[in-house]
PDB file of C-alpha atoms and ligand atoms in Angstrom:
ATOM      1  CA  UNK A   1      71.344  -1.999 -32.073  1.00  0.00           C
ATOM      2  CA  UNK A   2      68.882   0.522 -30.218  1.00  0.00           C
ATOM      3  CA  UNK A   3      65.810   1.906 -31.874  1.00  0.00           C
ATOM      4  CA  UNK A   4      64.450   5.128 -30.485  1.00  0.00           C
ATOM      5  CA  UNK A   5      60.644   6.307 -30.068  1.00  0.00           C
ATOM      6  CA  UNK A   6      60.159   9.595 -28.827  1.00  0.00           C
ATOM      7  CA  UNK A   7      56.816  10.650 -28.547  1.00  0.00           C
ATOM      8  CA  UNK A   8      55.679  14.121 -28.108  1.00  0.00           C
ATOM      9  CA  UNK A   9      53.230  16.000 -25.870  1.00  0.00           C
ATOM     10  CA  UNK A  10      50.405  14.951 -24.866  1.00  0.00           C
ATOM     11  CA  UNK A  11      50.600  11.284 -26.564  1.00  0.00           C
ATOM     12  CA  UNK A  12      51.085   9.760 -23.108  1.00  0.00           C
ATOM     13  CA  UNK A  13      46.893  10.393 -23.044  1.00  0.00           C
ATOM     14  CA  UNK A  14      46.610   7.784 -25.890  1.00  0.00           C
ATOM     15  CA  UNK A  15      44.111   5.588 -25.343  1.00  0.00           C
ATOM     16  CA  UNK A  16      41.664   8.005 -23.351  1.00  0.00           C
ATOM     17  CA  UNK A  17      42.553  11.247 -25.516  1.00  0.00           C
ATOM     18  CA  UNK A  18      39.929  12.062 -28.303  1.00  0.00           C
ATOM     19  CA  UNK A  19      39.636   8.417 -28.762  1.00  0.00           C
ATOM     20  CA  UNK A  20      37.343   9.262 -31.851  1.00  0.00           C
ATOM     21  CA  UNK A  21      40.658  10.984 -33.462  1.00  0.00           C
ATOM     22  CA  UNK A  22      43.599   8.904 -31.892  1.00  0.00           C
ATOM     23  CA  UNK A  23      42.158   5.559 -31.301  1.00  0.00           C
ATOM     24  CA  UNK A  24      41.604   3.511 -27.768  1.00  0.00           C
ATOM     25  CA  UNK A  25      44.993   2.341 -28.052  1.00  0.00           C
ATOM     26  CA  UNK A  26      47.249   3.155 -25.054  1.00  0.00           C
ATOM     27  CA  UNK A  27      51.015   4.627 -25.189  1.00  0.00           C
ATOM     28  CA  UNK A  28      51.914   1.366 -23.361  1.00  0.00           C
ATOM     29  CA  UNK A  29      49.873  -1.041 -25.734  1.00  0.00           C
ATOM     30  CA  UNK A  30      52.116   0.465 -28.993  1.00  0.00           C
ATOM     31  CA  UNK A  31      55.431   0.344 -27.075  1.00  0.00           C
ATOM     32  CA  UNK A  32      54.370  -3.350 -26.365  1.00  0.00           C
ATOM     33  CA  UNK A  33      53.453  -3.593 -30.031  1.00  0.00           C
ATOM     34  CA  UNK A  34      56.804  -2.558 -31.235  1.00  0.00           C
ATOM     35  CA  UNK A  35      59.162  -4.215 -29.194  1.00  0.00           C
ATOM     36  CA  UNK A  36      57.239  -7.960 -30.191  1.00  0.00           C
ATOM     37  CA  UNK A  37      57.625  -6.171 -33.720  1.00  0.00           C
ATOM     38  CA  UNK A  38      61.350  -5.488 -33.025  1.00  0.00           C
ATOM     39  CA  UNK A  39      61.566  -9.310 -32.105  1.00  0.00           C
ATOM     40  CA  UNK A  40      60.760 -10.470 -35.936  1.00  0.00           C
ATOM     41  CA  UNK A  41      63.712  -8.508 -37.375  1.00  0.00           C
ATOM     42  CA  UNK A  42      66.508 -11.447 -38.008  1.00  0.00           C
ATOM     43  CA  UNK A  43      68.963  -9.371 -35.733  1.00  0.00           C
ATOM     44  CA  UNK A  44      66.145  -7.718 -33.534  1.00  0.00           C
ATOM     45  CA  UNK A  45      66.911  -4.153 -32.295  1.00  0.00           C
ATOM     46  CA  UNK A  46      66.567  -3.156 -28.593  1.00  0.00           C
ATOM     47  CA  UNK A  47      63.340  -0.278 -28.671  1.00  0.00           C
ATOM     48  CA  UNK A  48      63.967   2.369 -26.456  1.00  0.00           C
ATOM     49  CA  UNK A  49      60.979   4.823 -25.651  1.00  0.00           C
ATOM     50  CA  UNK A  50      60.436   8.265 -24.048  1.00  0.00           C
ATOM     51  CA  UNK A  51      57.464  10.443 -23.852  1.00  0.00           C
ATOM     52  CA  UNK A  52      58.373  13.986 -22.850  1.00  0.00           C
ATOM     53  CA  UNK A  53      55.854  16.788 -23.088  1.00  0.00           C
ATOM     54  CA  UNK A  54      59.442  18.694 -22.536  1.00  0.00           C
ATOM     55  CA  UNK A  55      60.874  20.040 -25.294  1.00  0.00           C
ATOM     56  CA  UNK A  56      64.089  20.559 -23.708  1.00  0.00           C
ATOM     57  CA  UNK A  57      64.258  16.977 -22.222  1.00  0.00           C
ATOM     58  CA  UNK A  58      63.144  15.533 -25.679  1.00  0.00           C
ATOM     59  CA  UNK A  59      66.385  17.556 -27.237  1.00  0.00           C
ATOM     60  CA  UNK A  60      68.425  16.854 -24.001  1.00  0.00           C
ATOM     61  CA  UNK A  61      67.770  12.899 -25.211  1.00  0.00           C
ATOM     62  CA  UNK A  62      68.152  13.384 -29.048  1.00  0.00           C
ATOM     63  CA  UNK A  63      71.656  15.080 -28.406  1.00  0.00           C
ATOM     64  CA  UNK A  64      72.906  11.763 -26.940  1.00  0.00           C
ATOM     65  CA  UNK A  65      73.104  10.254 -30.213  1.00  0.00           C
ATOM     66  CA  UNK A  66      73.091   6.736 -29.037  1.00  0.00           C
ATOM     67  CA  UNK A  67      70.688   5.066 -31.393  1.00  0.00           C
ATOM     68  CA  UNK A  68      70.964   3.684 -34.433  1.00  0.00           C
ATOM     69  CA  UNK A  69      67.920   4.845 -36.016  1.00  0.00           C
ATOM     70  CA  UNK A  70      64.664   7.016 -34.708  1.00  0.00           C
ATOM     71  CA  UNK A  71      60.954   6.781 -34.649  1.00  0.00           C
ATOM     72  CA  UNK A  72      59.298  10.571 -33.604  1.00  0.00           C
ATOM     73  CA  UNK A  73      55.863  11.496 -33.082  1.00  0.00           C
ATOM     74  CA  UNK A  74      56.530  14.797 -32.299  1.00  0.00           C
ATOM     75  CA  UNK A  75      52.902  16.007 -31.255  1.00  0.00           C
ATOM     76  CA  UNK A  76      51.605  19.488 -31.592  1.00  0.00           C
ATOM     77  CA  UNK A  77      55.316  20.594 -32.179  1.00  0.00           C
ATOM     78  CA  UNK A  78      55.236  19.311 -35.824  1.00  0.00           C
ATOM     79  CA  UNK A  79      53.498  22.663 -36.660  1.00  0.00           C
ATOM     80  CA  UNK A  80      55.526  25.165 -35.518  1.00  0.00           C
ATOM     81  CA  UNK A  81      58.646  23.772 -33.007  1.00  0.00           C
ATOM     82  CA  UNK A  82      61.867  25.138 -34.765  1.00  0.00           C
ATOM     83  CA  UNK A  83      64.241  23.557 -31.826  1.00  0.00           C
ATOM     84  CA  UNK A  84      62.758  20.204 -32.550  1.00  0.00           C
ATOM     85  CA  UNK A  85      63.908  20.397 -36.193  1.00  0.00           C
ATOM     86  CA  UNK A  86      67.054  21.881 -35.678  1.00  0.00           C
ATOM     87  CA  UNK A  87      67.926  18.417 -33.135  1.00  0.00           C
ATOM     88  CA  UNK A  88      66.645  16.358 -36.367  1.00  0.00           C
ATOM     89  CA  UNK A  89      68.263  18.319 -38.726  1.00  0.00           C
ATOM     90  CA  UNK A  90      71.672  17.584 -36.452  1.00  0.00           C
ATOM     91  CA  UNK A  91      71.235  13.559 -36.366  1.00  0.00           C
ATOM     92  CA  UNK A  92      73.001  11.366 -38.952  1.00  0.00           C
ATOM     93  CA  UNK A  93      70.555   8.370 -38.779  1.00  0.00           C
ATOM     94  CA  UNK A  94      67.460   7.644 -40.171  1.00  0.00           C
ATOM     95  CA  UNK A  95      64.081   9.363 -38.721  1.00  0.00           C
ATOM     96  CA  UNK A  96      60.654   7.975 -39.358  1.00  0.00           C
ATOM     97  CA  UNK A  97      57.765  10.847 -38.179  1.00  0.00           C
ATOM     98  CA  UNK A  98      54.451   9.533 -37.486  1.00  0.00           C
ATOM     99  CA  UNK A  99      51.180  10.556 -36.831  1.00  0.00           C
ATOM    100  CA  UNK A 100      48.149   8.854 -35.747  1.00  0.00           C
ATOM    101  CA  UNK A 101      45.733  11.023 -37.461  1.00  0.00           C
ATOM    102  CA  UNK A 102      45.779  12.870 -41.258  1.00  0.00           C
ATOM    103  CA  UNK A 103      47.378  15.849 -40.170  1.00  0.00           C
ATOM    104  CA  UNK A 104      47.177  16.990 -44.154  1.00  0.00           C
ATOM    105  CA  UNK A 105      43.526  16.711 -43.475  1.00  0.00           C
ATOM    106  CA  UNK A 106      42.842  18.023 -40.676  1.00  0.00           C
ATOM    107  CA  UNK A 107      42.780  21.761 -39.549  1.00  0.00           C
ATOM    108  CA  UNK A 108      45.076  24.460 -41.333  1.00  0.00           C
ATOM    109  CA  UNK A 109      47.458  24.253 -37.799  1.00  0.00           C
ATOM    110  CA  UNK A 110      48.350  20.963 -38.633  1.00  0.00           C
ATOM    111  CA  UNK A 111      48.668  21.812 -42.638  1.00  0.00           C
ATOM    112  CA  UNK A 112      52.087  23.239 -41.346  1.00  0.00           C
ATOM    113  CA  UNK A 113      54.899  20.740 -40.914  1.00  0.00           C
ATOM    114  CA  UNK A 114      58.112  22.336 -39.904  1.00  0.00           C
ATOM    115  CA  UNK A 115      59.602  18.685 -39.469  1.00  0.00           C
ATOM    116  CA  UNK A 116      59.223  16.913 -42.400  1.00  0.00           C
ATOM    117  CA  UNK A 117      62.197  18.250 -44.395  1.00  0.00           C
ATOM    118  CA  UNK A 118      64.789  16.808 -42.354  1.00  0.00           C
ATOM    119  CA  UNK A 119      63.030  13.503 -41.203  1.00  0.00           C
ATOM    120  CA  UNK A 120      63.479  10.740 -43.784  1.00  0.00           C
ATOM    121  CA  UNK A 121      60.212   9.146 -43.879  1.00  0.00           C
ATOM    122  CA  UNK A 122      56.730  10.355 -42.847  1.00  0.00           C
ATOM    123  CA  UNK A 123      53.631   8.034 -42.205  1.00  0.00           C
ATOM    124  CA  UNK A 124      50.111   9.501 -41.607  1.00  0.00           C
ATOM    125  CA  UNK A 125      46.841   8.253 -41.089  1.00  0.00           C
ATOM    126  CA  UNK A 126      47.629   5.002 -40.261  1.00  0.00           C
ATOM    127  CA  UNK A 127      46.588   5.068 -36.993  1.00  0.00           C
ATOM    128  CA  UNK A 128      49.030   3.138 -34.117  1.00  0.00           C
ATOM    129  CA  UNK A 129      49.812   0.722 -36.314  1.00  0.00           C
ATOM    130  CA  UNK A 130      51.673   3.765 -38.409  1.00  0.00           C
ATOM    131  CA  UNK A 131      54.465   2.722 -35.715  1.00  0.00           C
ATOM    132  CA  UNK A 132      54.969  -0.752 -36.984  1.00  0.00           C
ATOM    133  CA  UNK A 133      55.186   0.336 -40.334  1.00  0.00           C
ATOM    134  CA  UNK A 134      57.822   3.021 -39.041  1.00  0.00           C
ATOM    135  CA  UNK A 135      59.579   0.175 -37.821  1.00  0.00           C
ATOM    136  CA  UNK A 136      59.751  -1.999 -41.216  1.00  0.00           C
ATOM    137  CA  UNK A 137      60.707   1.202 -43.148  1.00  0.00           C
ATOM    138  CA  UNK A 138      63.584   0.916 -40.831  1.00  0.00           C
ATOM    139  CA  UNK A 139      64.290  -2.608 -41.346  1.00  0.00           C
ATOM    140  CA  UNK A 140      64.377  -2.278 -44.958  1.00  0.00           C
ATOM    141  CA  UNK A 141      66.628   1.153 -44.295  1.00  0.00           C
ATOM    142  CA  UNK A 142      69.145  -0.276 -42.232  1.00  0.00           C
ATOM    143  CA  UNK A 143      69.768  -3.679 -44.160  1.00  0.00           C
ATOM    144  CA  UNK A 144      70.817  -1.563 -47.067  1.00  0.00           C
TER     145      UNK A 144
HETATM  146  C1  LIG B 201      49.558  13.936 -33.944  1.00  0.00           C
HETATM  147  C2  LIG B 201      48.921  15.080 -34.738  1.00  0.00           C
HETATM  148  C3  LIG B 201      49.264  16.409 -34.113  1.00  0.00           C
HETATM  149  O1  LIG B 201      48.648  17.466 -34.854  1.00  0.00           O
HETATM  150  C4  LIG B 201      48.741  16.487 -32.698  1.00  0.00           C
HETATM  151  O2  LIG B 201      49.121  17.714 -32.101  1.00  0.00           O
HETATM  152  C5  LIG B 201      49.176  15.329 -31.883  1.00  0.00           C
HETATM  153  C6  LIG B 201      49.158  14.002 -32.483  1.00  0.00           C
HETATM  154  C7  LIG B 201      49.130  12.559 -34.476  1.00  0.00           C
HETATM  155  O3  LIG B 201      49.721  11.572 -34.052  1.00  0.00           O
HETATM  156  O4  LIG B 201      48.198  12.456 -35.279  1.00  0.00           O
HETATM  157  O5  LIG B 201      49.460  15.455 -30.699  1.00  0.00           O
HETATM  158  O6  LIG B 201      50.960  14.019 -34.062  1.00  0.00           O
END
């Protein structure tokens, strides 16, 4: 069974990118993270992960439908990317969003979620660990 993790524009700066907001933690270290997650579930999933900062590749790869279930952190386009929601909105398997930061909290911008009505679980806040926890919402999700 393949997981997927997209993540969004500019999260392939983790690690070096407002580190105050996002965290030292690298794109690499959390894809590292997940897969030795992946390994505890009793019939571990094979993670597959893309960053794009292209919307059209990032739709291009949704639209292949080849994943059982999908982990997003869709960036900046959270706020205001119609296209992005319309390639959730067209998938028939579960979709975890996550954030790093409190987006709720944070400036009005990021008040605005055009995503989360069509995603079936949100995590926020939890920094890169939010991932992991993406990934046992998904365990639980798919075993039932
Ligand atoms: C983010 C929050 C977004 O507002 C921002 O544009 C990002 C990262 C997060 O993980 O907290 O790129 O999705």
């Amino acid at each position: 069974m393949d997981i997927l993790v997209i993540n969004g524009p500019n999260l392939g700066m983790l690690g070096v990118r407002e580190p105050e907001i996002y965290g030292h933690t690298t794109l690499g270290d959390i894809v590292v993270a997940l897969r030795s997650h992946a390994r505890t579930w009793q019939q571990p999933p094979t993670v597959r992960h893309l960053q794009t900062d292209s919307v059209s590749r990032c739709i291009a790869r949704l639209a292949q439908r080849d994943f059982a279930a999908l982990i997003i952190n869709p960036g900046a386009w959270t706020h205001y990317c119609y296209a992005i929601r319309d390639a959730l909105a067209a998938l028939d398997v579960p979709i975890v969003e996550v954030h790093i930061s409190k987006v709720d909290q944070r400036e009005a911008f990021r008040q605005i979620n055009v995503i989360r009505e069509v995603v079936t679980h949100t995590i926020s806040g939890q920094g890169w660990r939010g991932y992991l926890e993406a990934l046992d919402f998904l365990e639980t999700q798919l075993a039932s």
